[in-house]
XYZ file of C-alpha atoms in Angstrom:
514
model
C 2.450 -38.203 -19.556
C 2.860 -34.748 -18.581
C 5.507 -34.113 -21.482
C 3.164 -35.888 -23.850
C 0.321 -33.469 -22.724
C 2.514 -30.671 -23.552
C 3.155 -31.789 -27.076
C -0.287 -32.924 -27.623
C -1.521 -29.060 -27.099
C 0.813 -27.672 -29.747
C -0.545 -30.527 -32.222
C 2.481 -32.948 -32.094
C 1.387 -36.757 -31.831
C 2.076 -38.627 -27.961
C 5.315 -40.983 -27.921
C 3.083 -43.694 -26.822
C 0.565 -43.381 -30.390
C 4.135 -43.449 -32.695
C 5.194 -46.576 -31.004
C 2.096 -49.119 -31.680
C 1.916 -51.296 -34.382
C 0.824 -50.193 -37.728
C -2.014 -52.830 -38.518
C -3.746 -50.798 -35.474
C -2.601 -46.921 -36.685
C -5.660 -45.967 -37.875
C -8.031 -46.756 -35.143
C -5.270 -45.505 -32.625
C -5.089 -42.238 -34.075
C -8.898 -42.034 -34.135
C -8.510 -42.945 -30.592
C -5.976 -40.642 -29.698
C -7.716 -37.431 -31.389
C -11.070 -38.733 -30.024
C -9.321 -38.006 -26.632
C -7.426 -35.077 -27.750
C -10.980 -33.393 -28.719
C -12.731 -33.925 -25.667
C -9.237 -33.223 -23.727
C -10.404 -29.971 -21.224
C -8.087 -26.866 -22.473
C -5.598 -25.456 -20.183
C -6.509 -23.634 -17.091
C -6.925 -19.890 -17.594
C -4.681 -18.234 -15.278
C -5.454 -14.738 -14.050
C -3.693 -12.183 -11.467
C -4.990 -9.951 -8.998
C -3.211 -7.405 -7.315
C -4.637 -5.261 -4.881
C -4.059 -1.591 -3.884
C -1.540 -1.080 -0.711
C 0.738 1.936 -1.413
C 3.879 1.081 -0.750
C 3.248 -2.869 -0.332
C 3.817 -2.655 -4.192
C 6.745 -3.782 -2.893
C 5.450 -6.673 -1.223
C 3.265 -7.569 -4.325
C 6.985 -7.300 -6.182
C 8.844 -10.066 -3.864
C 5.025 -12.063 -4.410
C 5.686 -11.947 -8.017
C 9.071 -12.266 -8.211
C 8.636 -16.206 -6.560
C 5.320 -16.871 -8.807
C 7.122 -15.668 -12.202
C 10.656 -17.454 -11.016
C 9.518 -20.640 -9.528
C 5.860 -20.939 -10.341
C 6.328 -20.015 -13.732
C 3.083 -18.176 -14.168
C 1.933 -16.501 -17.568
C -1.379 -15.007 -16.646
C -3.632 -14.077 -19.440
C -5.900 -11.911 -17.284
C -4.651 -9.371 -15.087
C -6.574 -7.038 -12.819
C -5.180 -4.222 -10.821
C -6.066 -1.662 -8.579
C -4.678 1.824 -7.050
C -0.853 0.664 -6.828
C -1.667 -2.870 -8.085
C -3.132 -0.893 -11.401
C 0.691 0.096 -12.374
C 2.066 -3.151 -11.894
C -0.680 -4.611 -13.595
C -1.019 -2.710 -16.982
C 2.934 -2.693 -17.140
C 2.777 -6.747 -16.675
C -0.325 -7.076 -19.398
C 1.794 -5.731 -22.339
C 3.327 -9.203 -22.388
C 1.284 -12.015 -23.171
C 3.510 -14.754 -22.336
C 5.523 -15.754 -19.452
C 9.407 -14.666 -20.713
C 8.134 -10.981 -21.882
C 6.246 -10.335 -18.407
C 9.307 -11.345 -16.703
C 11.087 -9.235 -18.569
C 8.952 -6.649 -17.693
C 9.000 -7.561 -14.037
C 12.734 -7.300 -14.063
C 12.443 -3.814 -15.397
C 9.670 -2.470 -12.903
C 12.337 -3.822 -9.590
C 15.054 -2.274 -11.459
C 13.360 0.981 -11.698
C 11.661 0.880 -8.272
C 15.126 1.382 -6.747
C 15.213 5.369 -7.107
C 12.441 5.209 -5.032
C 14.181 6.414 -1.902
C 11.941 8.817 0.317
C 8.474 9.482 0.363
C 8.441 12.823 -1.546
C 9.396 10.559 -4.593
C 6.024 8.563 -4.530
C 3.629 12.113 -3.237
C 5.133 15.761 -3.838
C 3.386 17.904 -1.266
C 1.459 20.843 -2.940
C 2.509 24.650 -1.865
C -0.145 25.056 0.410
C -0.094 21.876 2.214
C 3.799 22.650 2.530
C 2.742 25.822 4.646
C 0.160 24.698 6.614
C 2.527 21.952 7.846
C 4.545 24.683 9.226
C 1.311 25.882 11.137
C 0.031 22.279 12.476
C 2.014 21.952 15.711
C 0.156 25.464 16.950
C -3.137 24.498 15.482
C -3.057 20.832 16.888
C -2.023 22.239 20.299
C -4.896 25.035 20.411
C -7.517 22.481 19.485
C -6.625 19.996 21.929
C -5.824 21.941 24.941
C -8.470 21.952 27.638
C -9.726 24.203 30.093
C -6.978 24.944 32.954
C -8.265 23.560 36.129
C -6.925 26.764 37.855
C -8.990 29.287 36.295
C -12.377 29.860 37.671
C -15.439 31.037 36.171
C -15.757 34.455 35.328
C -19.218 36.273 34.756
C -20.290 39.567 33.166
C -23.320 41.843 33.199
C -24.359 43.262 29.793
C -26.465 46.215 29.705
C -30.514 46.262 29.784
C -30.712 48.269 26.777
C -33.146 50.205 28.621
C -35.862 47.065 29.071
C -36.339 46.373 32.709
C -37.358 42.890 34.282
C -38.595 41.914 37.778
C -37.976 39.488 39.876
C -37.999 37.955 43.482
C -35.167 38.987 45.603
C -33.976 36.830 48.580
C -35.531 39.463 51.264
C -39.154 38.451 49.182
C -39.416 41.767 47.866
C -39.804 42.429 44.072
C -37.100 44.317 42.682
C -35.803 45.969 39.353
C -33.479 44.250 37.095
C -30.998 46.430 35.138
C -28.864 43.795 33.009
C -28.266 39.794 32.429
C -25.618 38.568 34.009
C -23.466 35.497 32.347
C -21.306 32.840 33.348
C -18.566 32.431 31.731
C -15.919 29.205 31.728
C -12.334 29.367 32.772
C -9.973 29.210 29.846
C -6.521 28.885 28.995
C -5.133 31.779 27.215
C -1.422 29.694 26.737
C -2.022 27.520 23.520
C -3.897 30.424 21.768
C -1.229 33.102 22.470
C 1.417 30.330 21.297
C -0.595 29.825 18.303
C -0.474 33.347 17.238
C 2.874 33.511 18.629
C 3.842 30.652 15.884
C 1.514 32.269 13.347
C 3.549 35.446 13.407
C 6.932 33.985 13.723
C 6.090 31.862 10.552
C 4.768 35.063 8.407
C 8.102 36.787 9.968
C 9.865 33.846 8.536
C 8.186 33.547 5.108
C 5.241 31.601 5.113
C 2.863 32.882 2.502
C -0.724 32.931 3.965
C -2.161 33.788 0.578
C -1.021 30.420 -0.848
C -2.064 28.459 1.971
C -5.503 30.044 2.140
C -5.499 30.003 -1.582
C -4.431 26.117 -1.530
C -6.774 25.384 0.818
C -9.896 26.986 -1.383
C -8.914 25.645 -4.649
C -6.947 22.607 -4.480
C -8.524 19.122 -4.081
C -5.484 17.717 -3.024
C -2.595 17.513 -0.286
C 0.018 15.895 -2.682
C 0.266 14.994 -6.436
C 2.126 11.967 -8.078
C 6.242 11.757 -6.973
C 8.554 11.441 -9.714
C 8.498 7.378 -9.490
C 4.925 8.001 -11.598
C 7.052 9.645 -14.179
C 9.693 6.763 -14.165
C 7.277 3.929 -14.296
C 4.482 5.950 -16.418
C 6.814 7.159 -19.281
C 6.662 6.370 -22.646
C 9.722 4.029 -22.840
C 8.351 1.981 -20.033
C 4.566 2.079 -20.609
C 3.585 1.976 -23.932
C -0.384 2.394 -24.441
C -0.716 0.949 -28.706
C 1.417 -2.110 -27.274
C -0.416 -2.724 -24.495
C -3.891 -2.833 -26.660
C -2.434 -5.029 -29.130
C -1.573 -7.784 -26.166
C -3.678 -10.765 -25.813
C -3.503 -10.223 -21.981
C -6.930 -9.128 -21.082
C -6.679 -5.661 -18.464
C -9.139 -4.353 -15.846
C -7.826 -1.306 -13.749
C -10.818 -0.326 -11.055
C -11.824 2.889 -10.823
C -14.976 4.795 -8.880
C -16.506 7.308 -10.337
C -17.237 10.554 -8.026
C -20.609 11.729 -9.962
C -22.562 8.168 -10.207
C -20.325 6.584 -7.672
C -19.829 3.762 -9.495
C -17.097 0.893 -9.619
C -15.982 0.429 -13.118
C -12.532 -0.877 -15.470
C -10.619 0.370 -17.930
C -9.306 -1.844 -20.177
C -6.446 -2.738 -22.360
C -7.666 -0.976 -25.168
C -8.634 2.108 -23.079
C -12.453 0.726 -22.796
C -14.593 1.410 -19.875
C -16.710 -1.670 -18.481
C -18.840 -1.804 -15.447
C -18.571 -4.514 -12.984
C -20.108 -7.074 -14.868
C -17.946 -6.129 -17.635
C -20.729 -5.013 -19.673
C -19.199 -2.375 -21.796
C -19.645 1.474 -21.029
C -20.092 3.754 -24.424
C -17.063 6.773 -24.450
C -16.601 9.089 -27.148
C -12.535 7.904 -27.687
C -10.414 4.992 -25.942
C -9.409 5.957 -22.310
C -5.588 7.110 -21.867
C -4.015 4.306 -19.986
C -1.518 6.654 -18.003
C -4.491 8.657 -17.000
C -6.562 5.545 -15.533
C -3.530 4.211 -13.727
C -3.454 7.573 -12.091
C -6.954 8.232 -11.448
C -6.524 4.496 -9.701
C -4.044 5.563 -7.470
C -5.897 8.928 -6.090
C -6.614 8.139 -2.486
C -9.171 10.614 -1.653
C -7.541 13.800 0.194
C -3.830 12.486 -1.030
C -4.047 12.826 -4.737
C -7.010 14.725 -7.022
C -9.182 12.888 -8.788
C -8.910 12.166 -12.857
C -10.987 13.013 -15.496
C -11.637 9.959 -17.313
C -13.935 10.527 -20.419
C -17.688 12.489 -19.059
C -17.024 11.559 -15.019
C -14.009 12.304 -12.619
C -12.565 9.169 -10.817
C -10.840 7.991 -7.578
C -9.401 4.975 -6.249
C -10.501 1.657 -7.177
C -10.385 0.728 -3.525
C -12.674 3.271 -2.507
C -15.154 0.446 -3.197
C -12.846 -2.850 -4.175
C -9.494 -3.614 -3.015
C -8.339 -6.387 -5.011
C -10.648 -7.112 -7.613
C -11.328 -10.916 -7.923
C -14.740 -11.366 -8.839
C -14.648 -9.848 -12.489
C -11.750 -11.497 -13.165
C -12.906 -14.964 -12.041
C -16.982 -14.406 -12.967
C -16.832 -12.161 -15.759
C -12.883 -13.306 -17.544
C -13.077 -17.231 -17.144
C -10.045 -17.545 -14.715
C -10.412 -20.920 -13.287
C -6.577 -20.779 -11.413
C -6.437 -17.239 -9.778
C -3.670 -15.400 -8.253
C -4.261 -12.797 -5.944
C -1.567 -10.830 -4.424
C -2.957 -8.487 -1.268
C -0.560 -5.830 -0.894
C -1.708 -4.595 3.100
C -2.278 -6.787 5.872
C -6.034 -7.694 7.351
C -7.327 -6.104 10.847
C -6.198 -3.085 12.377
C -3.840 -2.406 15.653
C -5.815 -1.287 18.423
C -5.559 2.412 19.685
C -6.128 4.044 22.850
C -9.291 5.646 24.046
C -11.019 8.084 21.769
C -13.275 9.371 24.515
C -11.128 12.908 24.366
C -9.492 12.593 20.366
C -11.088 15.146 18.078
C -13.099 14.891 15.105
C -10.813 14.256 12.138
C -8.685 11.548 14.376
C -12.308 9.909 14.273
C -13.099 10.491 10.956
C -9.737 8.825 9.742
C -9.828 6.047 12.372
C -13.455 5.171 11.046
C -12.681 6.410 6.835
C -9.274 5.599 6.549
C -8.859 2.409 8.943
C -11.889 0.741 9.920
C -14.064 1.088 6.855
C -10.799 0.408 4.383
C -10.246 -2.826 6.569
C -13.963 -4.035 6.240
C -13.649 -3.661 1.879
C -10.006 -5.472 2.337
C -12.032 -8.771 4.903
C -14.413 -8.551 1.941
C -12.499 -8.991 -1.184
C -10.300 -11.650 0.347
C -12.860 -13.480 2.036
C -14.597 -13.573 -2.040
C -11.051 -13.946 -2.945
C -10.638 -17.411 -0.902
C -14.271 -18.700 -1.547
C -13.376 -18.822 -5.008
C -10.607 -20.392 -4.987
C -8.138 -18.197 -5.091
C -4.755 -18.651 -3.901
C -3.797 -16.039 -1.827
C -0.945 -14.157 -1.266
C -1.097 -11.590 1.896
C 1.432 -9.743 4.744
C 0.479 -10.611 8.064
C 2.896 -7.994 9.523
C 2.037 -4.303 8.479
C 5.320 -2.763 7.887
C 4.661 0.254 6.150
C 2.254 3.266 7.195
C 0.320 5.195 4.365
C 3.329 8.027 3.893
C 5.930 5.543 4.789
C 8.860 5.195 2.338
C 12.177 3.789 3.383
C 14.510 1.658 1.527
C 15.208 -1.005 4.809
C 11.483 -1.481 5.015
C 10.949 -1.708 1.241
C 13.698 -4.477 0.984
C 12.253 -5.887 3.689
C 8.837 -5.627 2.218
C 10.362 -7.303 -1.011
C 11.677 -10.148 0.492
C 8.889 -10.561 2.830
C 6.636 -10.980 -0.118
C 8.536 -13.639 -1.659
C 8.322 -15.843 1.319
C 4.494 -15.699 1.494
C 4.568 -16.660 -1.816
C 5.992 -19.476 -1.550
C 4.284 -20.245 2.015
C 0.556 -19.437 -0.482
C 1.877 -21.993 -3.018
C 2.967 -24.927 -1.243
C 1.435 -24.205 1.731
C 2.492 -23.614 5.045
C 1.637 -24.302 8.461
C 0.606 -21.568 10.888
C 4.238 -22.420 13.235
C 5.827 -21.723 9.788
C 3.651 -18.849 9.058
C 4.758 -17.509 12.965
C 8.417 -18.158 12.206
C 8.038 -15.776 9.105
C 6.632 -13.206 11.061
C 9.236 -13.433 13.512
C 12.245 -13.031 11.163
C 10.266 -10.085 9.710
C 9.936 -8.452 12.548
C 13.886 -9.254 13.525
C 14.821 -7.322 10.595
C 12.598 -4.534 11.435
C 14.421 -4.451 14.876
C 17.968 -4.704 13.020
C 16.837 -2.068 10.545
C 15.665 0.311 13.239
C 18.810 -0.302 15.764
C 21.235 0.536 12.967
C 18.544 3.852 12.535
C 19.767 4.802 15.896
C 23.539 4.341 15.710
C 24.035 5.269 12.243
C 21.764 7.645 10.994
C 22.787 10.902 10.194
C 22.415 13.909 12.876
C 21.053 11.091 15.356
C 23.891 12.632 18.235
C 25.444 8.875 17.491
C 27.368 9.030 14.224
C 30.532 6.508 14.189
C 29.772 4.664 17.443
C 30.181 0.832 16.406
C 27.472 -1.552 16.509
C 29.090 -3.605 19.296
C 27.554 -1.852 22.166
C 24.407 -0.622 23.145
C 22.332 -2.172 21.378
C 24.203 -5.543 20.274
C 23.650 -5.968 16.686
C 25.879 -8.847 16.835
C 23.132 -10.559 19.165
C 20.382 -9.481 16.980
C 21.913 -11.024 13.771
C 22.588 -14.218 15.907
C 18.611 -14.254 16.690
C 17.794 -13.448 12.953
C 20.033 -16.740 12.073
C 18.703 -18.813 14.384
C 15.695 -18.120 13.469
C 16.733 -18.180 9.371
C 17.815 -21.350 9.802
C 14.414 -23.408 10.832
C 13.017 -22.055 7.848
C 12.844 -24.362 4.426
C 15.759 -23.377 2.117
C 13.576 -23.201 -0.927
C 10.824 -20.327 0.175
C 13.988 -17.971 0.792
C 14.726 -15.556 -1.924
C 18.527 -15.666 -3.294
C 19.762 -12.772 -1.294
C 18.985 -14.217 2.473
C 22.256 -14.395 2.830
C 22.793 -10.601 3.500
C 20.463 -10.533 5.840
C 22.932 -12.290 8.335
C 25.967 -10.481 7.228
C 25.550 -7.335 6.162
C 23.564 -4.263 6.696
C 19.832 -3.274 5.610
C 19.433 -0.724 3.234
C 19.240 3.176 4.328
C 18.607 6.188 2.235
C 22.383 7.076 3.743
C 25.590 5.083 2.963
C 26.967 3.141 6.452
C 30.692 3.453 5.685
C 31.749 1.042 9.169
C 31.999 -2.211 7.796
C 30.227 -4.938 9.771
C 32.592 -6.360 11.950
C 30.743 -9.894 12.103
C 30.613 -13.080 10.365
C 27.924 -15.734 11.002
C 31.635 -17.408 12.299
C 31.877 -14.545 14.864
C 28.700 -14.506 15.532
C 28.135 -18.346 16.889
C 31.483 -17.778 18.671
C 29.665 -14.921 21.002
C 28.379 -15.603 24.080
């Protein structure tokens, strides 16, 4: 039935309407297109993918198991911050074998990104006044040594004169106010402007950092891996408008503070999709960018009469125009970052900007994230989220983005054919494995760590961590593991450095051990 289905939506006739009788053709094949006519259309699949930094990567291993095994060909894609680059990329295909394609290239050229100055370039200015932070940070959070006492001083009438009571009753003259001062630790400020001079001896230039600090609305702009993805041979804006794949990217606009999309064509649309009048299309590369500015990181973009931030500044995965406004009815949506938020210690003593980024940055992002995938599920969306965060906001490492990768995959497959919540616990326990693995080879291997060439048999045992990881590898179903599991029980996780030991374990070895 299924195949006849198929062939009935590209107009062929079903097996079972060639095969009756011909005295009955005619009022079958009235039957049969009676039923073909009032036959609901296919479902129209859309994908969401949420902002998250660098859980692109995540979002990559997500799509790499819907594309491979789902076989998805999404007609409407929505995107925002890093979700807006894999998403306009994606929508210049409108079928499932050129998106792969494209999803083959984007993992391909997502490998040179290695550290984090290839996703954000620091400007000049915050490059100088990272050489000044330890002094400032210790100045501002020093308190008052215990060991000083108060001090006071007298400053001079001025010639007035006051009365008052003295202890013996008798009125007397007053010739100055005297003040109390508090005790204070001279230390951090003298080894502030100890650090301050020793960084102007050493070359710091003050006028750029002042300068930079005046003027610039930024701490980094876009790495190199903009230019690779973002480049003409990879993005290409006239093919992307002539795709049938419908396009929102969400932006917010700083002057009416709006949420709006760009779309394929380089339209603007507010968030009922009702269109937005601008003098000439939108540039696509410029909307992807002004997507990605996280306030304070990256400077806003111009975008026709208004200047724009991050799409997530007011919606992290944007589901609702793509299922209200678009007509998805089977949605996709791929959240890039991990709900809730690890608990800190007291803030009674932390100073103001730890608050304001605790409350900015963490709490309030996390409330917009609950939101959108709480709309996300109550739609009927089939979700695809990281319940382990393993990547901070400047975090870039090769181990954690091949982590990341694969991590995504699984949850993918968990999303689609559902798991149990002991399943979803045994994923995040080989997740977290590898982290371990990945950071104990940090500590023997990397270079200038004090431990180069010591081999992994010692302290730590890497031998008995891979033996955990395959333990725990092998309770989980053979078909939600991406194809390269196997390395993850016999051979290293990726570094940014080459480990030149060879491991000196098999999964043979390994069961052997004690």
């Amino acid at each position: 039935m299924l195949a006849d289905r198929q062939r009935a939506y590209a107009g062929e006739v079903p097996s079972e309407t060639r095969s009756r009788p011909a005295n009955g053709g005619a009022s079958s094949h009235r039957g049969w297109l009676t039923r073909l006519l009032h036959r609901p259309p296919p479902p129209t699949v859309g994908l969401v993918l949420s902002g998250g930094r660098s859980g692109a990567f995540f979002e990559l291993g997500a799509l790499h198991y819907l594309y491979e095994k789902v076989g998805i060909a999404p007609s409407v894609i929505t995107g925002t911050s890093t979700g807006s680059i894999l998403a306009t990329l994606l929508a210049q295909a409108d079928d499932h074998a050129g998106q792969r394609r494209i999803l083959g290239d984007i993992e391909r050229l997502s490998q040179s990104l290695r550290q984090h100055s290839d996703m954000l370039t620091e400007l000049a200015w915050y490059a100088e006044l990272q050489k000044l932070m330890p002094a400032w940070q210790k100045t501002l959070t020093a308190p008052p040594a215990p060991h000083n006492d108060s001090r006071t001083i007298t400053l001079p009438s001025l010639g007035l004169r006051s009365r008052r009571r003295g202890n013996n009753g008798k009125e007397e003259v007053a010739g100055g106010a005297t003040i109390k001062l508090p005790g204070f630790d001279r230390s951090p400020v003298l080894d502030m402007l100890s650090m301050i001079w020793t960084v102007r001896r050493s070359g710091t230039n003050i006028d750029t950092l002042l300068h930079g600090a005046r003027r610039e609305r930024s701490m980094f702009q876009p790495g190199p891996i903009f230019d690779v993805l973002l480049n003409p041979g990879v993005l290409d804006p006239e093919r992307l408008a002539q795709s049938r794949t419908q396009l929102r990217i969400a932006v917010v606009a700083l002057e009416s503070g709006e949420l709006r999309y760009v779309t394929e064509a380089g339209g603007l649309v507010d968030r009922e999709n009702r269109p937005i009048p601008t003098d000439a299309p939108l540039s696509v590369v410029n909307t992807v960018l002004a997507s990605c500015a996280i306030p304070g990181l990256l400077p806003p973009v111009r975008l026709g009469e208004e200047h724009y931030i991050d799409g997530g500044t007011r919606e992290s995965a944007p589901v609702q125009v793509a299922m209200t406004h678009l007509g998805v009815d089977r949605c996709y949506a791929v959240i890039a970052m991990p709900r809730g938020l690890a608990r800190e210690s007291s803030y009674a003593d932390k100073d103001m900007l730890s608050i304001v980024l605790r409350s900015a940055a963490g709490i309030m992002a996390d409330e917009i994230l609950l939101n959108d995938v709480a709309r996300a599920r109550a739609a009927g969306a089939i979700v695809i989220a990281p319940e382990v965060n393993l990547i901070d906001v400047l975090g870039v490492d090769p181990g954690l983005l091949s982590i990341s990768m694969d991590y995504g995959y699984v949850r993918a497959a968990e999303a689609c054919q559902g798991a149990t919540r002991d399943q979803e616990r045994l994923t995040r326990d080989v997740v977290e494995m590898r982290r371990q693995i990945w950071t104990t080879e940090n500590s023997i291997f990397r270079p200038n760590s004090g431990t180069d060439g010591v081999r992994p048999y010692g302290q730590p045992d890497l031998a008995a961590l891979k033996r955990q990881l395959r333990d725990l590898v092998a309770q989980m179903p053979a078909d939600r593991l991406p194809s390269g599991a196997g390395h993850w029980l016999r051979g290293w996780e990726s570094h940014p450095y080459q480990i030149t030991e060879p491991p000196s374990w098999t999964e043979d070895d390994a069961r052997s051990r004690p």
